[in-house]
Coordinates of C-alpha atoms (C1' of nucleotides) in Angstrom, one line a residue:
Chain H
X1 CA -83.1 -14.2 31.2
X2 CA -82.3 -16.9 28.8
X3 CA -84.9 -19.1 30.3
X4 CA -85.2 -21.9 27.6
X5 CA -81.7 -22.0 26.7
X6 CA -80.5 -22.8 30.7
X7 CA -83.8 -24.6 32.2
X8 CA -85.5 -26.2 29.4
X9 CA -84.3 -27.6 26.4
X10 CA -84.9 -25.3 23.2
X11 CA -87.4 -26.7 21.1
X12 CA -87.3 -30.1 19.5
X13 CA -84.1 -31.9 20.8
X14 CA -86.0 -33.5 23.7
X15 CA -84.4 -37.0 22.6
X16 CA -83.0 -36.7 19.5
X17 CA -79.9 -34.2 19.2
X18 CA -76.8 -34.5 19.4
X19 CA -74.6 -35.2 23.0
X20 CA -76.3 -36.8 25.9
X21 CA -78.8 -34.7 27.6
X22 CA -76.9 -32.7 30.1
X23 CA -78.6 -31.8 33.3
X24 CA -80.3 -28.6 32.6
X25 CA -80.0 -26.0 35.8
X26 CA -82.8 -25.7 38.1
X27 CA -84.1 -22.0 38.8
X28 CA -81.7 -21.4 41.7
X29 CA -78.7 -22.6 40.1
X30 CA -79.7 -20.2 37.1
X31 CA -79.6 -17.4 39.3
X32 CA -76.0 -18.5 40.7
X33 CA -75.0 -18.4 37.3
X34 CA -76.5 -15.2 36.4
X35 CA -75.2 -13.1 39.6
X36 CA -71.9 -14.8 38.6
X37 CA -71.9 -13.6 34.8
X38 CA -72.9 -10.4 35.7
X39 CA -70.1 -9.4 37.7
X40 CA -67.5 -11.1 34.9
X41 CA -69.5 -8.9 32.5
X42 CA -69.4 -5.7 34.8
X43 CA -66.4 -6.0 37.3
X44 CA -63.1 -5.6 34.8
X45 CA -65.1 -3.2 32.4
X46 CA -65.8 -1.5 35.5
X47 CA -62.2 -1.6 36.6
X48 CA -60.5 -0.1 33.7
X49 CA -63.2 2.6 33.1
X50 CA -61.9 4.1 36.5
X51 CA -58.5 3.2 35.5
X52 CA -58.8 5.4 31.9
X53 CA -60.8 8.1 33.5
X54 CA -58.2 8.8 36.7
X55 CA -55.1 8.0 34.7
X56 CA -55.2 7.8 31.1
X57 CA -54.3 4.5 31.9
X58 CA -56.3 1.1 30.3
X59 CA -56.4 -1.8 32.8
X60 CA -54.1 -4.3 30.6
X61 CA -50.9 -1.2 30.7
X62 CA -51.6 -1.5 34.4
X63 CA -51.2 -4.6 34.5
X64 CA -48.1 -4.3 32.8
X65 CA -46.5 -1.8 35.2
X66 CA -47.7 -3.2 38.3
X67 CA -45.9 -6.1 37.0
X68 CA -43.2 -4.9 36.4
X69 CA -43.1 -2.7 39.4
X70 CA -42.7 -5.7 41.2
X71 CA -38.8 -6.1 40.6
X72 CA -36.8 -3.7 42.5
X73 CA -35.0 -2.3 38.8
X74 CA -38.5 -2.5 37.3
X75 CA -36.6 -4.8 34.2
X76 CA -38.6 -8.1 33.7
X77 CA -38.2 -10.8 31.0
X78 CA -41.2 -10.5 28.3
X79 CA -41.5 -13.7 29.0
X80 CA -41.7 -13.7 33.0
X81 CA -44.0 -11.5 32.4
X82 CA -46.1 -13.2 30.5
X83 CA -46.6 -16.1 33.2
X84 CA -46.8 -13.8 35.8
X85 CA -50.1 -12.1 34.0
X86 CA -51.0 -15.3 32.9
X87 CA -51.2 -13.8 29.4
X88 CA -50.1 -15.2 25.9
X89 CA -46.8 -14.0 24.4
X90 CA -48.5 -12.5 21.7
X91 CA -51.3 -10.6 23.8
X92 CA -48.4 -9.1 25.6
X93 CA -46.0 -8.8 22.9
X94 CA -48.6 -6.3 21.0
X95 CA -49.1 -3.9 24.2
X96 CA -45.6 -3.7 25.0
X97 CA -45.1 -2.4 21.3
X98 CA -47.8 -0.1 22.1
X99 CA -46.8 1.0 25.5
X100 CA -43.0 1.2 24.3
X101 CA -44.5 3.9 21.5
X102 CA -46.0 5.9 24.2
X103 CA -43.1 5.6 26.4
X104 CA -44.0 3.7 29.5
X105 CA -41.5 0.6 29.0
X106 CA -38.7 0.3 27.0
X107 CA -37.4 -2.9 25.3
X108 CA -33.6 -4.1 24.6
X109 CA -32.6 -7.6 23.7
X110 CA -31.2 -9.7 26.7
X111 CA -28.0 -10.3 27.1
X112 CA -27.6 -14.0 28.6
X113 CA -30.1 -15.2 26.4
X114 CA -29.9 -13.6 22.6
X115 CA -33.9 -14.6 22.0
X116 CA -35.2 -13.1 25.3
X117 CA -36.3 -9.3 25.6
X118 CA -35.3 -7.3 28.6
X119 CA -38.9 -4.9 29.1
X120 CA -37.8 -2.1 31.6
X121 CA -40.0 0.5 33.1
X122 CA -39.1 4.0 31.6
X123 CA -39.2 7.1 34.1
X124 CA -42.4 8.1 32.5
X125 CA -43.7 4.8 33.2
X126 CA -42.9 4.9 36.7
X127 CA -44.7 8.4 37.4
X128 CA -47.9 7.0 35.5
X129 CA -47.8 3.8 38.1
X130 CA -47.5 5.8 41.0
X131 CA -50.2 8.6 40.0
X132 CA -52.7 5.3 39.2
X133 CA -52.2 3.1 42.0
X134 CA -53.9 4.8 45.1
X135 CA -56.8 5.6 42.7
X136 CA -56.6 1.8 41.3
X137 CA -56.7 0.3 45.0
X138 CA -59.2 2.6 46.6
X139 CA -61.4 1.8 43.8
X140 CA -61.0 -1.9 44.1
X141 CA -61.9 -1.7 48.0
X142 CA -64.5 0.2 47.3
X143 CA -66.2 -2.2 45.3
X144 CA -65.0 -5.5 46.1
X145 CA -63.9 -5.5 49.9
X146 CA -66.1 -2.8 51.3
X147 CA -69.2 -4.4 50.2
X148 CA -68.4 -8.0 51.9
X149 CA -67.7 -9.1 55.6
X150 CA -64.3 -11.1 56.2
X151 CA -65.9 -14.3 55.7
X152 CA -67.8 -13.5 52.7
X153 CA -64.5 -12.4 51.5
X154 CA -62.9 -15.7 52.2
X155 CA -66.0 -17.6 50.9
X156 CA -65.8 -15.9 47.4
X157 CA -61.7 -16.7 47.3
X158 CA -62.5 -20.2 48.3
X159 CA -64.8 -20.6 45.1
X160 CA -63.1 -18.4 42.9
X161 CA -60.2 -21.3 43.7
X162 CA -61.9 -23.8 43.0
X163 CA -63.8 -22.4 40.1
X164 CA -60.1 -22.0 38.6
X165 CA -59.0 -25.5 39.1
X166 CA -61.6 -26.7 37.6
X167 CA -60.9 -24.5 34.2
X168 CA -57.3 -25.5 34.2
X169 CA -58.1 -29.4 35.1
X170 CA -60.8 -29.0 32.0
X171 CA -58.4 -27.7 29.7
X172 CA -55.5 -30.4 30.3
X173 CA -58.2 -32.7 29.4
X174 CA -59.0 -31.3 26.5
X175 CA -55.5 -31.0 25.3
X176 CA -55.1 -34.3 26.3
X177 CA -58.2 -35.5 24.2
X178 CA -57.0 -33.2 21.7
X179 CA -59.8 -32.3 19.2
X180 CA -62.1 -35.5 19.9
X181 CA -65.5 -35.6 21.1
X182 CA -66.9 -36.1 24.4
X183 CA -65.5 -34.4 27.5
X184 CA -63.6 -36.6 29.4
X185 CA -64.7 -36.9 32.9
X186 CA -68.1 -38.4 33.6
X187 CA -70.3 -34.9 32.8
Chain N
X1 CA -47.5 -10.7 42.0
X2 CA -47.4 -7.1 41.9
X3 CA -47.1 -7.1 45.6
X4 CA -45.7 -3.5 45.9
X5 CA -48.8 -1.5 44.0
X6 CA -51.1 -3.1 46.1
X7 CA -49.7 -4.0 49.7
X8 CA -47.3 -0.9 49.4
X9 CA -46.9 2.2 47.8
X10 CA -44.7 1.9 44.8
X11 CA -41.5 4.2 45.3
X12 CA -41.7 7.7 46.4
X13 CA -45.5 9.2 47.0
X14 CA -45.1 7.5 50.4
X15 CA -47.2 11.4 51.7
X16 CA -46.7 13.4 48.7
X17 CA -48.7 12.5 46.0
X18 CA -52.0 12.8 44.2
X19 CA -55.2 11.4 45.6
X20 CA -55.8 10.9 49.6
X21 CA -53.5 7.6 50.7
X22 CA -56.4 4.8 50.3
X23 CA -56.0 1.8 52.5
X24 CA -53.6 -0.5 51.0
X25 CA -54.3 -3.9 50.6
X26 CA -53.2 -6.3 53.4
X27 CA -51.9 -10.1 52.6
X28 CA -55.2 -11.8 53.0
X29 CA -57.1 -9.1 50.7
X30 CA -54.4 -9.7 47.6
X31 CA -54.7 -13.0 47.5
X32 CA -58.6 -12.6 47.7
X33 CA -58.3 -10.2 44.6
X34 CA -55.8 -12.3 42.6
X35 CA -57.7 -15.5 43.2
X36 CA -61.0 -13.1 41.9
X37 CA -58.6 -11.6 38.6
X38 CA -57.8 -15.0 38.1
X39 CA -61.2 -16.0 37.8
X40 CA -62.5 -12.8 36.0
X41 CA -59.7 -13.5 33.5
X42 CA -60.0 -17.3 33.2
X43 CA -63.7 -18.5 33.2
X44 CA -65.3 -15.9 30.1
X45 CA -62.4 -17.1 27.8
X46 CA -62.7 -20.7 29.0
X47 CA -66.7 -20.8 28.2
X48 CA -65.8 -19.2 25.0
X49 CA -63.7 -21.6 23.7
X50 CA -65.5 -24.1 24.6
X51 CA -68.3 -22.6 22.2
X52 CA -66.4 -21.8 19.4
X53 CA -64.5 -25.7 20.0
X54 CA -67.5 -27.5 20.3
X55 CA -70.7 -25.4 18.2
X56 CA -68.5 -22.8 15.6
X57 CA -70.8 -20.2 17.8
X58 CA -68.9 -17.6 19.6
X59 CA -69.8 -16.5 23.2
X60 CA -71.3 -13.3 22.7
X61 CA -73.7 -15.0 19.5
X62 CA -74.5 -17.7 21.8
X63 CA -75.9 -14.8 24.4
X64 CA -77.4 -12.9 21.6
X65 CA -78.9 -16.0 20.4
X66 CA -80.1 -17.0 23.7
X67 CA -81.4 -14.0 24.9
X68 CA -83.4 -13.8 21.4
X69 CA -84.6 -17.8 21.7
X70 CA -86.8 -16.2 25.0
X71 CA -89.4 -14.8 22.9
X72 CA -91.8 -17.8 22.0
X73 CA -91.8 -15.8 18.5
X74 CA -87.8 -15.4 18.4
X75 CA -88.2 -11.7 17.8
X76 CA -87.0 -8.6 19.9
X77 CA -86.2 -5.4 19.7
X78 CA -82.6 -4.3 19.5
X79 CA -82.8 -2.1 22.5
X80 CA -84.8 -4.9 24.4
X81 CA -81.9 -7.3 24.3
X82 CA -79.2 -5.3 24.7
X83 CA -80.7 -3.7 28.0
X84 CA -81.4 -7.6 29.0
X85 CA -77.3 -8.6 28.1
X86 CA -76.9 -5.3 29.7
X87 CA -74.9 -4.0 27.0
X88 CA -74.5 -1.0 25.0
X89 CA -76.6 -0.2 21.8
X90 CA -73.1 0.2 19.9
X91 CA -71.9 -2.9 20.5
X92 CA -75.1 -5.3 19.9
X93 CA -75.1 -3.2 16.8
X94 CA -71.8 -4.2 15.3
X95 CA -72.4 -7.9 16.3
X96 CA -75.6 -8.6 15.2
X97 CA -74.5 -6.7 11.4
X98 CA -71.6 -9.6 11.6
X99 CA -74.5 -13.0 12.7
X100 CA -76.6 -11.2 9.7
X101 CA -73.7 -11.6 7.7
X102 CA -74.1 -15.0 8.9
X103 CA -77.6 -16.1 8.5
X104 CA -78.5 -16.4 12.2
X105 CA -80.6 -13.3 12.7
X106 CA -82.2 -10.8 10.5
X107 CA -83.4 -7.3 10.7
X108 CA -86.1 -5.1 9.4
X109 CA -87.7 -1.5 10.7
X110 CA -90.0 -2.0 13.9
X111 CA -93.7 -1.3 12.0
X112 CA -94.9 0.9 15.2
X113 CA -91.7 2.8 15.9
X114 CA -89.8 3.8 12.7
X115 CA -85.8 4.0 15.2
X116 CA -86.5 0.7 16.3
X117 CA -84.9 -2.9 14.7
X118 CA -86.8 -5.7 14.8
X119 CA -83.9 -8.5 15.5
X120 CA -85.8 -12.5 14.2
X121 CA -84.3 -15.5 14.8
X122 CA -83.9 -17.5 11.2
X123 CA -84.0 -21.0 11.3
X124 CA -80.4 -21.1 10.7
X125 CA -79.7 -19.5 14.3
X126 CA -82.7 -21.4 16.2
X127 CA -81.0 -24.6 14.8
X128 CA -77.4 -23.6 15.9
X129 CA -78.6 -22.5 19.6
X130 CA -79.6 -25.7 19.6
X131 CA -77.3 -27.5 18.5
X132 CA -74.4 -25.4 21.4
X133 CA -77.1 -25.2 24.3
X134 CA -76.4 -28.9 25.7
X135 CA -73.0 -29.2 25.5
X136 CA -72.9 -25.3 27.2
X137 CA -74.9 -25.9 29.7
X138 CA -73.1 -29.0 30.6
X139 CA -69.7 -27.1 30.2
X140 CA -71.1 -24.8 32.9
X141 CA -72.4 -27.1 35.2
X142 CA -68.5 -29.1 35.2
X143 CA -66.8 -25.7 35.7
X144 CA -69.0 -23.8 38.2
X145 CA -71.3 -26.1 39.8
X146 CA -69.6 -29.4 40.5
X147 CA -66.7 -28.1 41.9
X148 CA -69.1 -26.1 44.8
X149 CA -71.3 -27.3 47.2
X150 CA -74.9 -25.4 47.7
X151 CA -73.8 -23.7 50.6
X152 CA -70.6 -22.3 48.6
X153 CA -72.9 -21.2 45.3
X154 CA -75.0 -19.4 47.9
X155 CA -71.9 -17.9 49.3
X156 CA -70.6 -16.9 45.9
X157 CA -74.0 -15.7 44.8
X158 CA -74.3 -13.7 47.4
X159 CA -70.9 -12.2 47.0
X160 CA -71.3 -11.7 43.4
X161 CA -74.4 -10.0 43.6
X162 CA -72.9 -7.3 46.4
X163 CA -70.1 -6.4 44.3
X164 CA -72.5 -5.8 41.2
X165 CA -74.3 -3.9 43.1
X166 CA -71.3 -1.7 44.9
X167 CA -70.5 -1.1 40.7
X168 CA -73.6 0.0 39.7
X169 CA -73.9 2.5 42.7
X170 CA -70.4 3.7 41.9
X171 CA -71.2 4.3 38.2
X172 CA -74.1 6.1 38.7
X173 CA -72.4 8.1 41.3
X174 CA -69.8 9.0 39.3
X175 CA -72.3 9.2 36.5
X176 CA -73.6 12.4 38.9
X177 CA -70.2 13.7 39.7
X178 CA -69.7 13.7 35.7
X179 CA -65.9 14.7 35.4
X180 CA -65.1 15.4 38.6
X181 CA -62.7 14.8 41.5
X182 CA -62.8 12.8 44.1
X183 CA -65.1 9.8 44.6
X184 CA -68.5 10.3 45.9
X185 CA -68.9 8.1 49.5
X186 CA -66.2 7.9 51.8
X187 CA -62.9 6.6 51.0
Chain K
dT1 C1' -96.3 24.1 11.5
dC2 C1' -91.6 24.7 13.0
dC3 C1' -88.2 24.2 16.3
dT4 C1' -86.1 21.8 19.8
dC5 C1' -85.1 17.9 22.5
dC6 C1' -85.0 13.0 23.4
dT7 C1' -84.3 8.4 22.0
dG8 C1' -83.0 4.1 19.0
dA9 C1' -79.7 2.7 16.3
dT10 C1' -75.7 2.9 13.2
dT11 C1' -71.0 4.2 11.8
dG12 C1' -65.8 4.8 11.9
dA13 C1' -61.7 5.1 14.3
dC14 C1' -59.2 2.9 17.3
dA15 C1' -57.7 -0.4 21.3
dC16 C1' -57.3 -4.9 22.2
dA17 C1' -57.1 -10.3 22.0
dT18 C1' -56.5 -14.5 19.4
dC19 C1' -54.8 -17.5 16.2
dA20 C1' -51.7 -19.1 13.0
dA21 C1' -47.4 -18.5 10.8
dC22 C1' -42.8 -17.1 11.1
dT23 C1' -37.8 -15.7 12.7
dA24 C1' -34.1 -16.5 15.4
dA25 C1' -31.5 -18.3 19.2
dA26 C1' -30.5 -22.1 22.1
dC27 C1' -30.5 -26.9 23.2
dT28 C1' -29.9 -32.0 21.8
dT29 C1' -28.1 -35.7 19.7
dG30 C1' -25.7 -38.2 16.3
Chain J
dC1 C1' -19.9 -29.7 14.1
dA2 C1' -24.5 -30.4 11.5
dA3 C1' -29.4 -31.4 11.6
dG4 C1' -33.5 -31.5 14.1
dT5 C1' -36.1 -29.8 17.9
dT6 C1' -37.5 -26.7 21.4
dT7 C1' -38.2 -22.1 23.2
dA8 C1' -38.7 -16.8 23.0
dG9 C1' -40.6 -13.5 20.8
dT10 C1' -42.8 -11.0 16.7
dT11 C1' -46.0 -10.2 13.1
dG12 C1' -50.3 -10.0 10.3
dA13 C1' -55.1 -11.1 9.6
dT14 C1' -59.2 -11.2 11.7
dG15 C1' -62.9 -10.7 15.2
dT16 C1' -64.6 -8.0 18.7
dG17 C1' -65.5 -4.0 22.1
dT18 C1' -65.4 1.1 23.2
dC19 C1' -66.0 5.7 22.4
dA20 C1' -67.5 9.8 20.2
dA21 C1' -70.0 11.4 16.4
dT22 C1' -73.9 11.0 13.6
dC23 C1' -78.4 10.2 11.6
dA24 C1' -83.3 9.5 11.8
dG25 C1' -87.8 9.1 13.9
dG26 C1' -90.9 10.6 17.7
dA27 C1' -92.6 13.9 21.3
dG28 C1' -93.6 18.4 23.3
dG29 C1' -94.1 23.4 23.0
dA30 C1' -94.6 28.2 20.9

DNA sequence: TCCTCCTGATTGACACATCAACTAAACTTG
DNA sequence: CAAGTTTAGTTGATGTGTCAATCAGGAGGA
């Protein structure tokens, strides 16, 4: 799908437009790209259907919990939090006030620090974590590890890696160029 | 992170609790999934902004648009395209009533079938897919392909197109199962 | 013809993410 | 200590996706 728009240029800016021609991908690269956007359009829909269907859970409270399930108190700084997700304050900041509504975390100002917020995970909280999980795993094996050998395993790690580095080196180049024009290194 | 609700079980359903006790996930496997989350969650939103940055186009209307700019004619059905983005009806819908809004597609009544929507691409659009397709493609090719040799794009083809298709046999198994129990193969 | 069923598409309510302000506490520096 | 700066977190507006409900046109059967 998308034929022109990947292989071809689309219609009359042969020469003329505007940045320099990029290299256009050739049919098996389009397919690389394809099987690759199809799973980031299917896997974490996929993921979080199961979640909300087993649990009554959606895949960013998850998150949260299993987060926060990872200190032995189950308190966490909002803002620990937040680079441990990998998540903006804000993102996080609106489904805590959600999940703290339906009971799942609580939220108390911190006491070392007056600006930080201490998030803790409520009883109910806990239960709903612990009733998710096995479902949550088993599901992920079942449609990420089952289907691959060891190696392919390792193979898709290895480019999902550098895939990632390669987002986070473009981005501190573009903060870095700020909002000028070209990108910065050479195409 | 969130080493406890997937390398052990979290707190006390050690042999009590809900669902069968799935096969945790061992060192090696987390880091495989939170090098794929990190992907999952990092590359969409990175081609995004580099969209909306670089073309005022947003990622889903660059899709739309690209899928549409396939027909020599730059006309499609709704349902056409959204069973080629592979998304629902309901969410092409609300999308293409917003790039009406903004001049880059229209609609009128299918003349042999009196359901269907006939989605054109105006001038307006053509000329903005235009405009975003170089610098996209070339964003692609900086995050995805030069970072990978061939042999690792055939790896993580391979790999992506395995799990796509482990989701799509789970859906429609659990599509069969309608609101049942347990999941349908073994595990 | 009328009734039913199926399908294509839209709508409204809601969950969610992003961005740009904004508040307040904590540092820094004179 | 006072003024400016940085950092933590919240808020509101807006755009976008999902689900369930709905409407309308087409297809098949009595």
């Amino acid at each position: 799908m998308e034929a022109h728009t990947y292989e071809r240029s689309v219609g009359a800016h042969t020469d003329a437009s505007s940045a320099a021609e990029p290299r256009w991908l050739d049919p098996r690269e389009r397919e690389v790209w394809l099987a690759l956007r199809h799973l980031l359009w299917g896997l974490t829909p996929a993921v979080d259907r199961q979640l909300l269907r087993d649990s009554s859970l959606s895949g960013p409270e998850y998150s949260v919990l299993a987060t926060l399930s990872e200190d032995p108190e189950g308190v966490m700084r909002s803002g620990t939090a937040a680079r441990l997700l990998g998540w903006g304050r804000s993102r996080l900041s609106h489904l805590l006030r959600r999940m703290e509504a339906k009971g799942l975390i609580s939220r108390a100002c911190s006491a070392d620090d007056g600006r930080g917020q201490d998030i803790t995970l409520t009883p109910a909280g806990k239960a709903a974590i612990v009733e998710a999980a096995p479902g949550h795993v088993g599901f992920v094996r079942s449609i990420v590890f089952d289907p691959l050998t060891e190696e392919q395993q390792e193979a898709l790690r290895e480019a999902c890696e550098r895939i990632t580095a390669a987002i986070e080196a473009e981005d501190g180049c573009a903060a870095a160029f700020d909002a000028d024009g070209e990108p910065c290194d050479g195409e």
